mmCIF file of C-alpha atoms and ligand atoms in Angstrom:
data_model
loop_
_atom_site.group_PDB
_atom_site.id
_atom_site.type_symbol
_atom_site.label_atom_id
_atom_site.label_comp_id
_atom_site.label_asym_id
_atom_site.label_seq_id
_atom_site.Cartn_x
_atom_site.Cartn_y
_atom_site.Cartn_z
ATOM 1 C CA UNK Z 1 112.080 100.709 123.715
ATOM 2 C CA UNK Z 2 112.636 100.317 119.957
ATOM 3 C CA UNK Z 3 111.961 96.857 118.473
ATOM 4 C CA UNK Z 4 114.760 94.466 119.215
ATOM 5 C CA UNK Z 5 116.411 92.347 116.553
ATOM 6 C CA UNK Z 6 115.215 88.817 117.470
ATOM 7 C CA UNK Z 7 118.410 87.308 116.033
ATOM 8 C CA UNK Z 8 120.776 89.430 118.059
ATOM 9 C CA UNK Z 9 122.756 87.369 120.563
ATOM 10 C CA UNK Z 10 123.236 89.381 123.752
ATOM 11 C CA UNK Z 11 126.288 88.798 125.928
ATOM 12 C CA UNK Z 12 124.006 88.535 128.934
ATOM 13 C CA UNK Z 13 120.261 88.527 129.538
ATOM 14 C CA UNK Z 14 119.250 89.183 133.126
ATOM 15 C CA UNK Z 15 115.855 87.769 134.073
ATOM 16 C CA UNK Z 16 114.020 89.762 136.723
ATOM 17 C CA UNK Z 17 113.146 93.317 137.652
ATOM 18 C CA UNK Z 18 114.068 93.297 141.339
ATOM 19 C CA UNK Z 19 117.160 94.524 143.206
ATOM 20 C CA UNK Z 20 119.184 91.415 142.322
ATOM 21 C CA UNK Z 21 118.643 91.843 138.579
ATOM 22 C CA UNK Z 22 119.390 95.549 138.725
ATOM 23 C CA UNK Z 23 122.545 95.078 140.837
ATOM 24 C CA UNK Z 24 123.772 92.561 138.265
ATOM 25 C CA UNK Z 25 122.830 94.880 135.379
ATOM 26 C CA UNK Z 26 124.643 97.921 136.799
ATOM 27 C CA UNK Z 27 127.911 96.022 137.159
ATOM 28 C CA UNK Z 28 127.549 94.199 133.825
ATOM 29 C CA UNK Z 29 126.977 97.537 132.060
ATOM 30 C CA UNK Z 30 130.075 98.980 133.717
ATOM 31 C CA UNK Z 31 132.027 95.934 132.467
ATOM 32 C CA UNK Z 32 130.838 97.066 128.984
ATOM 33 C CA UNK Z 33 128.888 93.896 128.325
ATOM 34 C CA UNK Z 34 126.055 93.979 125.834
ATOM 35 C CA UNK Z 35 123.102 93.271 128.145
ATOM 36 C CA UNK Z 36 119.323 93.172 128.240
ATOM 37 C CA UNK Z 37 117.136 93.026 131.360
ATOM 38 C CA UNK Z 38 113.737 91.299 131.072
ATOM 39 C CA UNK Z 39 111.355 91.580 134.024
ATOM 40 C CA UNK Z 40 107.748 90.506 134.503
ATOM 41 C CA UNK Z 41 107.226 93.421 136.894
ATOM 42 C CA UNK Z 42 109.624 96.235 137.697
ATOM 43 C CA UNK Z 43 110.980 96.541 141.250
ATOM 44 C CA UNK Z 44 110.272 93.049 142.543
ATOM 45 C CA UNK Z 45 109.147 92.207 146.054
ATOM 46 C CA UNK Z 46 110.928 95.050 147.833
ATOM 47 C CA UNK Z 47 108.740 97.556 145.953
ATOM 48 C CA UNK Z 48 105.755 96.290 147.952
ATOM 49 C CA UNK Z 49 107.250 96.874 151.397
ATOM 50 C CA UNK Z 50 106.387 100.167 153.086
ATOM 51 C CA UNK Z 51 109.813 100.854 154.550
ATOM 52 C CA UNK Z 52 113.410 99.727 154.096
ATOM 53 C CA UNK Z 53 115.766 100.633 156.933
ATOM 54 C CA UNK Z 54 118.601 98.152 156.506
ATOM 55 C CA UNK Z 55 120.232 98.965 153.167
ATOM 56 C CA UNK Z 56 123.674 100.493 153.859
ATOM 57 C CA UNK Z 57 123.834 104.179 153.008
ATOM 58 C CA UNK Z 58 120.056 104.680 153.121
ATOM 59 C CA UNK Z 59 118.684 105.226 156.613
ATOM 60 C CA UNK Z 60 115.033 104.905 155.685
ATOM 61 C CA UNK Z 61 113.144 104.805 152.405
ATOM 62 C CA UNK Z 62 109.809 103.459 151.144
ATOM 63 C CA UNK Z 63 109.913 100.383 148.896
ATOM 64 C CA UNK Z 64 108.626 102.346 145.908
ATOM 65 C CA UNK Z 65 111.177 105.162 146.337
ATOM 66 C CA UNK Z 66 113.902 102.568 146.805
ATOM 67 C CA UNK Z 67 113.217 100.881 143.464
ATOM 68 C CA UNK Z 68 112.939 104.273 141.746
ATOM 69 C CA UNK Z 69 116.517 104.956 142.909
ATOM 70 C CA UNK Z 70 117.525 101.634 141.329
ATOM 71 C CA UNK Z 71 115.741 102.617 138.118
ATOM 72 C CA UNK Z 72 117.486 106.014 137.995
ATOM 73 C CA UNK Z 73 120.830 104.287 138.383
ATOM 74 C CA UNK Z 74 119.988 101.820 135.625
ATOM 75 C CA UNK Z 75 118.758 104.613 133.329
ATOM 76 C CA UNK Z 76 121.952 106.612 133.928
ATOM 77 C CA UNK Z 77 123.813 103.728 132.296
ATOM 78 C CA UNK Z 78 121.224 103.393 129.470
ATOM 79 C CA UNK Z 79 120.581 99.761 130.335
ATOM 80 C CA UNK Z 80 117.822 98.329 128.122
ATOM 81 C CA UNK Z 81 114.877 96.942 130.112
ATOM 82 C CA UNK Z 82 111.781 95.281 128.727
ATOM 83 C CA UNK Z 83 108.630 94.117 130.517
ATOM 84 C CA UNK Z 84 107.948 90.519 129.604
ATOM 85 C CA UNK Z 85 107.723 87.115 131.206
ATOM 86 C CA UNK Z 86 110.085 84.405 130.055
ATOM 87 C CA UNK Z 87 108.267 81.068 129.913
ATOM 88 C CA UNK Z 88 111.077 78.732 128.883
ATOM 89 C CA UNK Z 89 114.744 78.630 127.931
ATOM 90 C CA UNK Z 90 116.431 76.255 125.490
ATOM 91 C CA UNK Z 91 120.072 75.585 124.788
ATOM 92 C CA UNK Z 92 121.334 76.196 121.248
ATOM 93 C CA UNK Z 93 124.869 75.462 120.005
ATOM 94 C CA UNK Z 94 126.818 78.260 121.716
ATOM 95 C CA UNK Z 95 123.972 80.314 123.234
ATOM 96 C CA UNK Z 96 120.546 80.146 124.863
ATOM 97 C CA UNK Z 97 117.104 81.007 123.447
ATOM 98 C CA UNK Z 98 114.566 82.529 125.823
ATOM 99 C CA UNK Z 99 110.880 82.343 124.937
ATOM 100 C CA UNK Z 100 108.066 84.577 126.137
ATOM 101 C CA UNK Z 101 104.496 84.303 124.788
ATOM 102 C CA UNK Z 102 105.154 86.578 121.837
ATOM 103 C CA UNK Z 103 108.915 86.967 121.498
ATOM 104 C CA UNK Z 104 112.226 85.203 121.665
ATOM 105 C CA UNK Z 105 115.601 86.471 122.785
ATOM 106 C CA UNK Z 106 119.103 85.035 122.483
ATOM 107 C CA UNK Z 107 122.069 85.300 124.824
ATOM 108 C CA UNK Z 108 125.439 83.681 125.475
ATOM 109 C CA UNK Z 109 124.833 83.834 129.218
ATOM 110 C CA UNK Z 110 121.832 84.299 131.519
ATOM 111 C CA UNK Z 111 121.525 85.474 135.093
ATOM 112 C CA UNK Z 112 118.320 84.175 136.689
ATOM 113 C CA UNK Z 113 117.079 86.706 139.258
ATOM 114 C CA UNK Z 114 113.403 85.766 139.227
ATOM 115 C CA UNK Z 115 112.894 85.907 143.008
ATOM 116 C CA UNK Z 116 109.906 84.100 144.434
ATOM 117 C CA UNK Z 117 106.125 83.827 144.564
ATOM 118 C CA UNK Z 118 104.179 84.374 147.807
ATOM 119 C CA UNK Z 119 103.486 81.140 149.663
ATOM 120 C CA UNK Z 120 99.805 80.299 150.153
ATOM 121 C CA UNK Z 121 98.216 78.747 153.231
ATOM 122 C CA UNK Z 122 96.212 76.339 151.070
ATOM 123 C CA UNK Z 123 93.166 76.386 153.362
ATOM 124 C CA UNK Z 124 89.456 76.700 152.517
ATOM 125 C CA UNK Z 125 88.426 80.300 151.884
ATOM 126 C CA UNK Z 126 91.911 81.588 150.971
ATOM 127 C CA UNK Z 127 91.367 81.571 147.231
ATOM 128 C CA UNK Z 128 87.666 82.471 147.450
ATOM 129 C CA UNK Z 129 88.336 85.653 149.450
ATOM 130 C CA UNK Z 130 91.578 86.711 147.703
ATOM 131 C CA UNK Z 131 91.150 90.453 147.084
ATOM 132 C CA UNK Z 132 88.016 90.445 149.283
ATOM 133 C CA UNK Z 133 89.696 90.329 152.677
ATOM 134 C CA UNK Z 134 92.659 88.070 151.942
ATOM 135 C CA UNK Z 135 95.844 89.906 150.970
ATOM 136 C CA UNK Z 136 99.553 89.162 150.484
ATOM 137 C CA UNK Z 137 100.684 92.818 150.543
ATOM 138 C CA UNK Z 138 99.972 95.270 153.365
ATOM 139 C CA UNK Z 139 101.270 98.347 151.559
ATOM 140 C CA UNK Z 140 99.046 97.555 148.545
ATOM 141 C CA UNK Z 141 95.830 97.012 150.511
ATOM 142 C CA UNK Z 142 96.137 98.779 153.865
ATOM 143 C CA UNK Z 143 93.829 101.668 152.966
ATOM 144 C CA UNK Z 144 90.865 99.279 152.653
ATOM 145 C CA UNK Z 145 91.171 98.424 156.341
ATOM 146 C CA UNK Z 146 91.061 101.810 158.061
ATOM 147 C CA UNK Z 147 89.810 101.302 161.659
ATOM 148 C CA UNK Z 148 89.184 97.587 161.012
ATOM 149 C CA UNK Z 149 90.503 94.466 162.724
ATOM 150 C CA UNK Z 150 93.022 92.408 160.768
ATOM 151 C CA UNK Z 151 95.158 89.315 161.245
ATOM 152 C CA UNK Z 152 98.706 88.878 159.977
ATOM 153 C CA UNK Z 153 99.524 85.206 159.537
ATOM 154 C CA UNK Z 154 103.214 84.382 160.080
ATOM 155 C CA UNK Z 155 106.069 85.013 162.493
ATOM 156 C CA UNK Z 156 108.987 86.221 160.354
ATOM 157 C CA UNK Z 157 110.562 89.663 160.239
ATOM 158 C CA UNK Z 158 108.437 90.384 157.162
ATOM 159 C CA UNK Z 159 105.278 89.480 159.109
ATOM 160 C CA UNK Z 160 106.335 91.797 161.967
ATOM 161 C CA UNK Z 161 106.998 94.642 159.503
ATOM 162 C CA UNK Z 162 103.616 94.106 157.867
ATOM 163 C CA UNK Z 163 101.900 94.188 161.288
ATOM 164 C CA UNK Z 164 103.703 97.399 162.289
ATOM 165 C CA UNK Z 165 102.714 99.026 159.035
ATOM 166 C CA UNK Z 166 99.075 97.984 159.306
ATOM 167 C CA UNK Z 167 98.918 99.224 162.913
ATOM 168 C CA UNK Z 168 99.328 102.779 161.603
ATOM 169 C CA UNK Z 169 95.896 102.615 160.022
ATOM 170 C CA UNK Z 170 93.762 99.802 161.421
ATOM 171 C CA UNK Z 171 92.041 99.466 164.812
ATOM 172 C CA UNK Z 172 93.756 96.218 165.827
ATOM 173 C CA UNK Z 173 96.281 93.751 164.387
ATOM 174 C CA UNK Z 174 96.557 90.167 165.564
ATOM 175 C CA UNK Z 175 99.728 88.318 164.596
ATOM 176 C CA UNK Z 176 98.796 84.650 164.376
ATOM 177 C CA UNK Z 177 101.886 82.484 164.507
ATOM 178 C CA UNK Z 178 102.191 78.708 164.589
ATOM 179 C CA UNK Z 179 105.465 78.786 166.602
ATOM 180 C CA UNK Z 180 106.295 79.677 170.197
ATOM 181 C CA UNK Z 181 107.671 83.168 169.568
ATOM 182 C CA UNK Z 182 107.887 85.392 166.485
ATOM 183 C CA UNK Z 183 111.276 85.357 164.690
ATOM 184 C CA UNK Z 184 111.504 89.062 163.739
ATOM 185 C CA UNK Z 185 114.733 91.090 163.889
ATOM 186 C CA UNK Z 186 115.106 92.193 167.537
ATOM 187 C CA UNK Z 187 114.475 95.849 166.605
ATOM 188 C CA UNK Z 188 111.153 94.983 164.940
ATOM 189 C CA UNK Z 189 110.208 92.481 167.653
ATOM 190 C CA UNK Z 190 110.604 95.230 170.266
ATOM 191 C CA UNK Z 191 108.471 97.599 168.172
ATOM 192 C CA UNK Z 192 105.762 94.926 167.906
ATOM 193 C CA UNK Z 193 105.774 94.232 171.654
ATOM 194 C CA UNK Z 194 105.571 97.947 172.428
ATOM 195 C CA UNK Z 195 102.712 98.634 170.019
ATOM 196 C CA UNK Z 196 99.352 98.740 171.845
ATOM 197 C CA UNK Z 197 97.450 97.942 168.666
ATOM 198 C CA UNK Z 198 99.292 94.666 168.049
ATOM 199 C CA UNK Z 199 98.567 91.416 169.867
ATOM 200 C CA UNK Z 200 100.357 88.124 169.203
ATOM 201 C CA UNK Z 201 98.621 84.757 169.293
ATOM 202 C CA UNK Z 202 101.338 82.071 169.290
ATOM 203 C CA UNK Z 203 101.128 78.294 168.819
ATOM 204 C CA UNK Z 204 98.141 78.671 166.513
ATOM 205 C CA UNK Z 205 97.405 77.677 162.931
ATOM 206 C CA UNK Z 206 94.380 78.808 161.004
ATOM 207 C CA UNK Z 207 92.363 76.146 159.232
ATOM 208 C CA UNK Z 208 89.708 78.153 157.376
ATOM 209 C CA UNK Z 209 88.775 81.683 156.296
ATOM 210 C CA UNK Z 210 85.044 82.369 156.397
ATOM 211 C CA UNK Z 211 82.720 85.138 155.232
ATOM 212 C CA UNK Z 212 79.919 85.961 152.833
ATOM 213 C CA UNK Z 213 80.905 88.512 150.180
ATOM 214 C CA UNK Z 214 83.925 89.536 152.311
ATOM 215 C CA UNK Z 215 86.024 87.952 155.061
ATOM 216 C CA UNK Z 216 84.259 87.816 158.437
ATOM 217 C CA UNK Z 217 86.283 85.364 160.510
ATOM 218 C CA UNK Z 218 89.069 82.821 160.701
ATOM 219 C CA UNK Z 219 88.987 79.416 162.340
ATOM 220 C CA UNK Z 220 91.846 78.402 164.648
ATOM 221 C CA UNK Z 221 93.133 74.828 164.860
ATOM 222 C CA UNK Z 222 91.544 74.518 168.312
ATOM 223 C CA UNK Z 223 88.153 75.107 166.643
ATOM 224 C CA UNK Z 224 87.705 78.699 167.885
ATOM 225 C CA UNK Z 225 86.106 81.163 165.431
ATOM 226 C CA UNK Z 226 87.795 84.565 165.520
ATOM 227 C CA UNK Z 227 86.256 87.678 163.929
ATOM 228 C CA UNK Z 228 88.462 89.737 161.588
ATOM 229 C CA UNK Z 229 87.884 92.021 158.603
ATOM 230 C CA UNK Z 230 91.100 91.161 156.798
ATOM 231 C CA UNK Z 231 93.763 88.445 156.666
ATOM 232 C CA UNK Z 232 97.314 89.315 155.557
ATOM 233 C CA UNK Z 233 99.242 86.155 154.723
ATOM 234 C CA UNK Z 234 102.992 86.479 155.226
ATOM 235 C CA UNK Z 235 104.322 82.942 155.465
ATOM 236 C CA UNK Z 236 107.292 83.108 153.124
ATOM 237 C CA UNK Z 237 107.727 82.380 149.477
ATOM 238 C CA UNK Z 238 108.433 79.755 146.835
ATOM 239 C CA UNK Z 239 111.435 80.290 144.506
ATOM 240 C CA UNK Z 240 110.417 81.154 140.927
ATOM 241 C CA UNK Z 241 112.801 78.592 139.437
ATOM 242 C CA UNK Z 242 110.488 76.763 136.999
ATOM 243 C CA UNK Z 243 111.948 78.669 134.072
ATOM 244 C CA UNK Z 244 115.257 76.738 134.263
ATOM 245 C CA UNK Z 245 113.784 73.288 134.814
ATOM 246 C CA UNK Z 246 114.253 72.091 131.200
ATOM 247 C CA UNK Z 247 117.906 73.180 131.148
ATOM 248 C CA UNK Z 248 118.991 70.651 133.743
ATOM 249 C CA UNK Z 249 119.873 73.325 136.310
ATOM 250 C CA UNK Z 250 120.202 71.761 139.747
ATOM 251 C CA UNK Z 251 117.576 72.745 142.313
ATOM 252 C CA UNK Z 252 117.498 71.755 145.979
ATOM 253 C CA UNK Z 253 114.538 70.284 147.882
ATOM 254 C CA UNK Z 254 113.075 73.796 148.333
ATOM 255 C CA UNK Z 255 113.231 74.407 144.554
ATOM 256 C CA UNK Z 256 115.989 76.985 145.058
ATOM 257 C CA UNK Z 257 118.622 77.159 142.299
ATOM 258 C CA UNK Z 258 121.910 75.792 143.620
ATOM 259 C CA UNK Z 259 124.765 78.266 143.099
ATOM 260 C CA UNK Z 260 128.378 78.473 144.215
ATOM 261 C CA UNK Z 261 130.236 81.535 145.502
ATOM 262 C CA UNK Z 262 130.587 82.824 141.930
ATOM 263 C CA UNK Z 263 126.794 82.631 141.452
ATOM 264 C CA UNK Z 264 127.373 79.834 138.916
ATOM 265 C CA UNK Z 265 124.865 77.016 138.495
ATOM 266 C CA UNK Z 266 125.873 73.536 137.308
ATOM 267 C CA UNK Z 267 125.098 74.583 133.683
ATOM 268 C CA UNK Z 268 127.897 76.627 132.054
ATOM 269 C CA UNK Z 269 126.596 80.058 131.037
ATOM 270 C CA UNK Z 270 123.640 79.984 133.461
ATOM 271 C CA UNK Z 271 124.026 82.012 136.666
ATOM 272 C CA UNK Z 272 121.513 82.723 139.410
ATOM 273 C CA UNK Z 273 121.268 85.154 142.322
ATOM 274 C CA UNK Z 274 118.954 86.552 144.978
ATOM 275 C CA UNK Z 275 115.744 85.081 146.371
ATOM 276 C CA UNK Z 276 115.550 82.368 143.691
ATOM 277 C CA UNK Z 277 118.915 80.919 144.770
ATOM 278 C CA UNK Z 278 119.924 78.805 147.761
ATOM 279 C CA UNK Z 279 121.190 81.421 150.239
ATOM 280 C CA UNK Z 280 120.093 80.955 153.861
ATOM 281 C CA UNK Z 281 119.361 84.679 154.374
ATOM 282 C CA UNK Z 282 117.500 86.606 151.694
ATOM 283 C CA UNK Z 283 117.396 90.378 151.584
ATOM 284 C CA UNK Z 284 117.805 93.084 148.949
ATOM 285 C CA UNK Z 285 121.450 93.593 149.916
ATOM 286 C CA UNK Z 286 122.307 89.871 149.701
ATOM 287 C CA UNK Z 287 120.546 89.568 146.331
ATOM 288 C CA UNK Z 288 122.371 92.610 144.985
ATOM 289 C CA UNK Z 289 125.692 91.148 146.169
ATOM 290 C CA UNK Z 290 125.038 87.804 144.455
ATOM 291 C CA UNK Z 291 123.925 89.622 141.296
ATOM 292 C CA UNK Z 292 127.122 91.663 141.272
ATOM 293 C CA UNK Z 293 129.232 88.532 141.767
ATOM 294 C CA UNK Z 294 127.357 86.950 138.835
ATOM 295 C CA UNK Z 295 128.201 89.962 136.628
ATOM 296 C CA UNK Z 296 131.877 89.605 137.496
ATOM 297 C CA UNK Z 297 131.900 85.823 136.918
ATOM 298 C CA UNK Z 298 130.051 86.231 133.593
ATOM 299 C CA UNK Z 299 132.561 88.844 132.418
ATOM 300 C CA UNK Z 300 135.310 86.339 133.202
ATOM 301 C CA UNK Z 301 133.432 83.525 131.418
ATOM 302 C CA UNK Z 302 132.857 85.614 128.278
ATOM 303 C CA UNK Z 303 136.534 86.601 128.192
ATOM 304 C CA UNK Z 304 137.403 82.921 128.027
ATOM 305 C CA UNK Z 305 134.670 81.847 125.596
ATOM 306 C CA UNK Z 306 134.309 84.868 123.272
ATOM 307 C CA UNK Z 307 137.349 85.891 121.207
ATOM 308 C CA UNK Z 308 136.706 89.676 121.227
ATOM 309 C CA UNK Z 309 136.766 90.012 125.047
HETATM 310 C C1 FAD C 1 107.011 92.220 153.533
HETATM 311 C C2 FAD C 1 108.468 92.156 153.148
HETATM 312 C C3 FAD C 1 109.366 93.081 153.670
HETATM 313 C C4 FAD C 1 110.720 93.033 153.307
HETATM 314 N N1 FAD C 1 111.558 93.979 153.851
HETATM 315 C C5 FAD C 1 112.860 93.974 153.474
HETATM 316 C C6 FAD C 1 113.749 94.974 153.981
HETATM 317 O O1 FAD C 1 113.352 95.846 154.783
HETATM 318 N N2 FAD C 1 115.039 94.960 153.558
HETATM 319 C C7 FAD C 1 115.496 94.027 152.671
HETATM 320 O O2 FAD C 1 116.670 94.102 152.290
HETATM 321 N N3 FAD C 1 114.706 93.050 152.186
HETATM 322 C C8 FAD C 1 113.390 92.996 152.577
HETATM 323 N N4 FAD C 1 112.557 92.021 152.091
HETATM 324 C C9 FAD C 1 113.143 90.973 151.210
HETATM 325 C C10 FAD C 1 113.363 91.508 149.788
HETATM 326 O O3 FAD C 1 112.142 92.031 149.302
HETATM 327 C C11 FAD C 1 113.864 90.412 148.867
HETATM 328 O O4 FAD C 1 114.950 89.734 149.454
HETATM 329 C C12 FAD C 1 114.315 90.993 147.531
HETATM 330 O O5 FAD C 1 113.233 91.672 146.908
HETATM 331 C C13 FAD C 1 114.827 89.909 146.590
HETATM 332 O O6 FAD C 1 115.131 90.488 145.366
HETATM 333 P P1 FAD C 1 115.177 89.625 144.008
HETATM 334 O O7 FAD C 1 115.472 90.616 142.940
HETATM 335 O O8 FAD C 1 116.071 88.450 144.177
HETATM 336 O O9 FAD C 1 113.685 89.032 143.830
HETATM 337 P P2 FAD C 1 112.318 89.809 143.669
HETATM 338 O O10 FAD C 1 112.338 91.092 144.383
HETATM 339 O O11 FAD C 1 111.248 88.824 144.016
HETATM 340 O O12 FAD C 1 112.237 90.121 142.107
HETATM 341 C C14 FAD C 1 112.043 89.093 141.157
HETATM 342 C C15 FAD C 1 111.730 89.722 139.829
HETATM 343 O O13 FAD C 1 111.715 88.717 138.811
HETATM 344 C C16 FAD C 1 110.560 88.891 137.997
HETATM 345 N N5 FAD C 1 110.254 87.590 137.372
HETATM 346 C C17 FAD C 1 109.845 86.449 137.978
HETATM 347 N N6 FAD C 1 109.709 85.469 137.077
HETATM 348 C C18 FAD C 1 110.033 85.993 135.875
HETATM 349 C C19 FAD C 1 110.093 85.480 134.541
HETATM 350 N N7 FAD C 1 109.778 84.205 134.276
HETATM 351 N N8 FAD C 1 110.455 86.313 133.532
HETATM 352 C C20 FAD C 1 110.774 87.619 133.782
HETATM 353 N N9 FAD C 1 110.760 88.152 135.038
HETATM 354 C C21 FAD C 1 110.387 87.355 136.066
HETATM 355 C C22 FAD C 1 109.511 89.409 138.961
HETATM 356 O O14 FAD C 1 108.439 90.019 138.266
HETATM 357 C C23 FAD C 1 110.355 90.393 139.763
HETATM 358 O O15 FAD C 1 110.487 91.605 139.068
HETATM 359 C C24 FAD C 1 111.195 92.029 152.422
HETATM 360 C C25 FAD C 1 110.304 91.082 151.900
HETATM 361 C C26 FAD C 1 108.944 91.137 152.261
HETATM 362 C C27 FAD C 1 107.999 90.123 151.694
#
C-alpha cells in the first residue's frame, strides 16, 4: 500500500485482521465510509483451524481457504489493509490517535476486533518446550507428529476438533480434560467417541511437562507420569483488550470489552465486536454479525456527529 498521510483522519479504523474486522469492513465500505483496517496478522484465529463446517452457505472449507475468501471480498471493495500492531490509543479533541511502534493513525471512530490470545496452562515445562513438543495450533504443527503419540489438553469443541484433526496423522491422541465429560458440539463429540485413535482421560489436570531436548512426558495431578511426544494446549483464550485500557473502556472480570446490542462501548466513538467482546458464544459468524452491527451503528453515529454525512 502507498504511504498513508499520517494527518488524515479516517471515518473509521478497524483494528484486527480476523473475520470480525473484515465483516465490519465490508459493510462500512458499502456504507461509503472512509475506512482503514489495521491487523497484526491477517485472518485471525480461524485461519489456524483445519476445517470450518458451520458457516452458513459454506458446507466445508479449510481455515486458510476461508480467510482467503474474506480477503477476496475485501479486495473487491478496495478496502485498504495494513499489517501493523496498535500499541495504544489516545483521545484527541474530536478524534482518536492510534500508535504503533513506528506510525500513528487518526480516526473519528474505532472498531476493536482484536480477538484473543491463546490461554496458557502456566505449568513447569510449558514455556521451556514451546515449539519443541508444546503447541497451541494443530494445523500449524501436525506434520511434526506423524505416527507419534500426542495429548490435547482441554474439553471444548475446539479441543475436540483439534483431536480429530490430529488423529488423521498421528498414532494416538489422548484428550486430557479436567471435567467430567468433554463439552464439544454433539456432532464433534460423536466423531471423537467413534474414532479408534482418540482416547479421553477425564477428571485430570496436568501439572508438569517433562523432557530433555523435546517433550517426553506429562505429569497428571494424581502423580502419574504419562509418555507423549507432543502436547497441544487448547484451553481457551484471553481477550486482547489491553489496547483500550487507557481510554476508560469498560471491561468485565474476564477482560472482555463490554458492548451493547449496537456493539457500542461506554466510550462514544469506540465500538468492539467478536472474540474480544463480552458475548457468551464466540464463533466466526457471531463475530462477523457484531462487526456488521458496529458498522451500521458507526454510520449512524457519523451522520449525527459529522456535517457531511
Ligand atoms: C481450534 C479452533 C477451532 C475453531 N473452529 C471454529 C469453527 O469451526 N467455526 C467458527 O465459526 N469458529 C471457530 N473457532 C472460533 C473462531 O476462530 C473465532 O471465534 C474467530 O476467529 C473470532 O474472530 P475475531 O476476528 O473476533 O478474532 P480473531 O480471529 O482472534 O482475530 C483477531 C485479529 O486481531 C489482530 N490483533 C490483535 N491485537 C491487535 C492489535 N493490537 N493491533 C492490530 N491487530 C491486532 C490479530 O492479529 C488478529 O488478526 C475456532 C477456534 C479455535 C481456536
